[in-house]
Short mmCIF file of C-alpha atoms in Angstrom, two decimals:
data_model
loop_
_atom_site.label_atom_id
_atom_site.label_comp_id
_atom_site.label_asym_id
_atom_site.label_seq_id
_atom_site.Cartn_x
_atom_site.Cartn_y
_atom_site.Cartn_z
CA MET K 213 0.00 0.00 0.00
CA PHE K 214 1.28 3.44 -0.95
CA VAL K 215 0.81 6.05 1.80
CA VAL K 216 0.38 9.76 1.04
CA GLU K 217 0.75 12.36 3.80
CA VAL K 218 -1.88 14.86 2.75
CA LYS K 219 -0.58 18.39 2.27
CA SER K 220 -2.45 21.66 2.86
CA PRO K 221 -4.28 23.70 1.65
CA LEU K 222 -6.76 20.84 1.24
CA ASP K 223 -9.11 22.62 -1.15
CA VAL K 224 -6.22 22.97 -3.61
CA MET K 225 -4.54 19.63 -3.02
CA VAL K 226 -7.71 17.52 -3.19
CA THR K 227 -8.20 18.59 -6.81
CA ARG K 228 -4.57 17.89 -7.64
CA TYR K 229 -4.50 14.52 -5.89
CA ARG K 230 -7.64 13.46 -7.71
CA ALA K 231 -6.15 14.41 -11.05
CA ALA K 232 -2.95 12.57 -10.15
CA LEU K 233 -4.94 9.42 -9.38
CA SER K 234 -6.31 9.42 -12.93
CA ALA K 235 -2.86 8.40 -14.22
CA PRO K 236 -3.07 4.90 -15.74
CA THR K 237 -0.48 3.05 -13.63
CA SER K 238 0.63 2.99 -9.99
CA ARG K 239 4.09 4.27 -10.90
CA GLU K 240 2.67 7.18 -12.87
CA ARG K 241 0.23 8.01 -10.07
CA LYS K 242 3.07 8.17 -7.58
CA ARG K 243 5.06 10.45 -9.87
CA ALA K 244 2.01 12.64 -10.43
CA ILE K 245 1.39 12.93 -6.68
CA GLU K 246 5.04 13.88 -6.18
CA GLY K 247 4.64 16.46 -8.95
CA ALA K 248 1.56 17.92 -7.28
CA GLU K 249 3.44 18.25 -4.00
CA ALA K 250 6.50 19.75 -5.71
CA LEU K 251 4.23 22.36 -7.28
CA LEU K 252 2.80 23.18 -3.85
CA ALA K 253 6.30 23.53 -2.38
CA ALA K 254 7.28 25.88 -5.21
CA GLU K 255 4.14 27.96 -4.65
CA LEU K 256 4.91 28.25 -0.94
CA LEU K 257 8.48 29.31 -1.69
CA ASN K 258 7.18 31.85 -4.15
CA ALA K 259 4.78 33.23 -1.54
CA GLN K 260 7.60 33.53 1.01
CA THR K 261 9.85 35.46 -1.34
CA GLU K 262 6.96 37.76 -2.27
CA SER K 263 6.87 38.88 1.36
CA LEU K 264 10.56 39.76 1.53
CA PRO K 265 11.07 43.26 2.99
CA TRP K 266 11.72 46.08 0.59
CA ARG K 267 14.63 48.38 1.25
CA ALA K 268 14.20 51.82 -0.22
CA GLY K 269 11.87 50.24 -2.73
CA VAL K 270 14.49 47.79 -4.03
CA LEU K 271 15.31 44.19 -3.07
CA SER K 272 18.89 43.43 -2.14
CA PRO K 273 20.86 41.33 -4.66
CA SER K 274 20.47 38.19 -2.54
CA GLU K 275 16.73 38.77 -2.06
CA GLN K 276 16.26 39.44 -5.75
CA ALA K 277 18.16 36.26 -6.61
CA ALA K 278 15.95 34.24 -4.26
CA ARG K 279 12.86 35.87 -5.75
CA THR K 280 13.92 35.13 -9.32
CA MET K 281 14.82 31.54 -8.50
CA ALA K 282 11.45 30.97 -6.83
CA GLU K 283 9.57 32.44 -9.79
CA ASP K 284 11.53 30.35 -12.28
CA GLN K 285 11.07 27.15 -10.26
CA LEU K 286 7.36 27.75 -9.89
CA ALA K 287 6.90 28.46 -13.58
CA GLN K 288 8.81 25.34 -14.63
CA ILE K 289 7.05 22.97 -12.23
CA ARG K 290 3.63 24.43 -12.99
CA ALA K 291 4.18 24.03 -16.73
CA VAL K 292 5.32 20.42 -16.46
CA TYR K 293 2.63 19.46 -13.97
CA SER K 294 -0.25 21.22 -15.70
CA PHE K 295 0.59 20.07 -19.20
CA GLY K 296 1.71 16.56 -18.37
CA LEU K 297 -1.05 15.66 -15.94
CA ILE K 298 -4.14 17.83 -16.18
CA ALA K 299 -4.08 18.31 -19.94
CA GLY K 300 -3.20 14.67 -20.49
CA ALA K 301 -5.98 13.43 -18.24
CA ALA K 302 -8.55 15.62 -19.96
CA ARG K 303 -7.33 14.67 -23.42
CA ASP K 304 -7.33 10.95 -22.75
CA GLY K 305 -10.62 10.94 -20.83
CA ARG K 306 -8.94 9.44 -17.77
CA LEU K 307 -10.76 11.69 -15.31
CA GLN K 308 -14.07 10.42 -16.67
CA HIS K 309 -12.88 6.83 -16.33
CA LEU K 310 -11.91 7.53 -12.72
CA LEU K 311 -15.34 9.04 -12.05
CA HIS K 312 -16.98 5.83 -13.27
CA ALA K 313 -14.72 3.84 -10.94
CA GLU K 314 -15.72 6.12 -8.06
CA THR K 315 -19.38 5.45 -8.81
CA ILE K 316 -18.73 1.69 -8.70
CA CYS K 317 -16.83 2.17 -5.46
CA LEU K 318 -19.74 4.05 -3.88
CA ARG K 319 -22.22 1.37 -4.92
CA ILE K 320 -20.08 -1.36 -3.35
CA TRP K 321 -19.70 0.69 -0.16
CA ASP K 322 -23.44 1.34 0.01
CA ASN K 323 -24.02 -2.41 -0.33
CA ILE K 324 -21.53 -3.20 2.44
CA ARG K 325 -23.20 -0.75 4.83
CA ALA K 326 -26.61 -2.19 3.97
CA GLY K 327 -25.38 -5.73 4.63
CA LYS K 328 -25.86 -6.60 0.96
CA LYS K 329 -22.61 -8.23 -0.12
CA GLN K 330 -23.31 -8.20 -3.81
CA GLY K 331 -20.54 -9.40 -6.09
CA VAL K 332 -18.93 -7.01 -8.52
CA PHE K 333 -18.50 -9.19 -11.59
CA PRO K 334 -21.42 -11.69 -11.94
CA GLN K 335 -22.83 -11.23 -15.43
CA GLU K 336 -26.49 -10.95 -14.49
CA THR K 337 -26.52 -9.92 -10.82
CA GLY K 338 -23.24 -8.09 -10.16
CA VAL K 339 -22.66 -4.44 -9.40
CA LEU K 340 -21.23 -3.80 -12.87
CA ALA K 341 -24.23 -5.35 -14.62
CA GLU K 342 -26.59 -3.34 -12.42
CA LEU K 343 -24.81 -0.05 -13.00
CA SER K 344 -24.39 -0.55 -16.74
CA GLY K 345 -28.15 -1.08 -17.01
CA GLU K 346 -28.84 2.11 -15.06
CA LEU K 347 -26.37 4.16 -17.09
CA ARG K 348 -27.73 2.76 -20.33
CA ALA K 349 -31.25 3.75 -19.29
CA LYS K 350 -30.02 7.29 -18.57
CA GLY K 351 -28.12 7.49 -21.87
CA ILE K 352 -24.80 8.16 -20.13
CA ARG K 353 -21.87 7.44 -22.41
CA GLY K 354 -18.84 5.47 -21.29
CA GLY K 355 -20.65 3.35 -18.75
CA ARG K 356 -23.23 1.51 -20.80
CA ASN K 357 -21.09 -1.54 -21.40
CA ARG K 358 -20.42 -3.89 -18.49
CA ASP K 359 -16.98 -4.85 -19.82
CA THR K 360 -16.01 -1.19 -20.14
CA LEU K 361 -17.01 -0.59 -16.53
CA ARG K 362 -15.00 -3.65 -15.53
CA ASN K 363 -11.92 -2.15 -17.20
CA TYR K 364 -12.42 1.14 -15.35
CA TRP K 365 -12.85 -0.63 -12.03
CA MET K 366 -9.81 -2.85 -12.45
CA ALA K 367 -7.70 0.15 -13.44
CA TYR K 368 -8.77 2.40 -10.57
CA ARG K 369 -10.15 0.20 -7.78
CA GLY K 370 -7.12 0.91 -5.59
CA VAL K 371 -7.63 4.69 -5.70
CA ALA K 372 -11.35 5.26 -6.37
CA HIS K 373 -12.09 5.54 -2.63
CA PHE K 374 -10.41 8.95 -2.45
CA GLY K 375 -12.72 10.69 -4.91
CA ALA K 376 -15.68 8.68 -3.63
CA GLY K 377 -15.12 10.12 -0.15
CA ILE K 378 -14.83 13.64 -1.56
CA ARG K 379 -18.10 13.18 -3.45
CA VAL K 380 -19.90 12.07 -0.30
CA ALA K 381 -18.53 15.07 1.61
CA GLU K 382 -19.52 17.50 -1.15
CA ALA K 383 -23.04 16.07 -1.29
CA GLU K 384 -23.41 16.49 2.48
CA GLY K 385 -21.81 19.94 2.64
CA LEU K 386 -18.78 18.70 4.57
CA THR K 387 -15.15 19.84 4.43
CA PRO K 388 -12.39 18.33 2.26
CA ALA K 389 -10.84 16.93 5.45
CA ALA K 390 -14.08 15.09 6.18
CA GLY K 391 -14.06 13.79 2.62
CA ILE K 392 -10.58 12.36 3.08
CA GLU K 393 -11.66 10.67 6.32
CA ILE K 394 -14.71 9.19 4.57
CA GLY K 395 -12.46 8.02 1.76
CA GLU K 396 -10.30 6.18 4.29
CA GLU K 397 -13.41 4.55 5.75
CA ILE K 398 -14.35 3.38 2.27
CA ARG K 399 -10.82 2.15 1.58
CA PHE K 400 -10.77 0.10 4.77
CA SER K 401 -14.17 -1.42 4.01
CA LEU K 402 -13.13 -2.48 0.52
CA ALA K 403 -9.91 -4.04 1.85
CA THR K 404 -11.61 -6.00 4.64
CA GLU K 405 -15.02 -6.95 3.23
CA SER K 406 -15.86 -9.41 0.47
CA ALA K 407 -18.86 -10.59 -1.53
CA SER K 408 -20.92 -13.34 0.06
CA LYS K 409 -19.48 -16.10 -2.15
CA ASN K 410 -15.91 -14.81 -2.30
CA LYS K 411 -13.28 -14.90 0.44
CA LYS K 412 -11.11 -12.32 -1.32
CA PRO K 413 -11.67 -8.65 -0.38
CA PHE K 414 -13.28 -6.33 -2.87
CA VAL K 415 -9.89 -4.58 -3.27
CA PRO K 416 -6.52 -6.01 -2.18
CA GLU K 417 -4.86 -3.66 0.29
CA SER K 418 -1.62 -3.96 -1.67
CA GLU K 419 -3.24 -2.06 -4.56
CA GLN K 420 -4.55 0.80 -2.47
CA VAL K 421 -3.31 4.32 -1.88
CA PHE K 422 -3.84 5.52 1.70
CA PHE K 423 -4.28 9.27 2.12
CA ARG K 424 -3.39 10.17 5.69
CA LEU K 425 -4.31 13.46 7.32
CA LYS K 426 -1.81 14.65 9.91
CA SER K 427 -4.68 15.39 12.27
CA ILE K 428 -5.75 11.74 12.26
CA ALA K 429 -2.33 10.11 11.84
#
């Protein structure tokens, strides 16, 4: 399991973490998360140098050098991060795929809490078959085919809990911190619960990313 120590400000980082999780592989997700945090560090450095004291209206040579370095670093990291991750995710439709996986995740979690341990994959009675029928009835593209939903779930089942928790928090008017805590509750449920006819958990813990808030560490 890959552990992420959540950085603040949460309202900014939640969006970046979610975009990072749309990367197609675990290695790329880790790199994207590191990129998001590097961008935050550069922004904080930039903010610190902006507050440097002025002397007779002019920064000293050392202060100006620090200011220029911070601006350059921020610009470079922002360009790489924004273009390589956000633009790529939008272009490839990965964020939409992740959203479908989050929806599957929420349905499984709802079933667990209701004591209904419905399987994910059964062709006629599984969660994927149920959701694909609902999405087809609503005319929603990308989720009408059960096999397509299966691909989304297998690609993102280890990370879908994060966005699922944020969605629950947003729907209930809660804070991003509450959303992260809910996401952890979902993650734990998926790693410890299984369908009624299957001894394996819904999601192996080894595949999961754990987002840890310092306040609850």
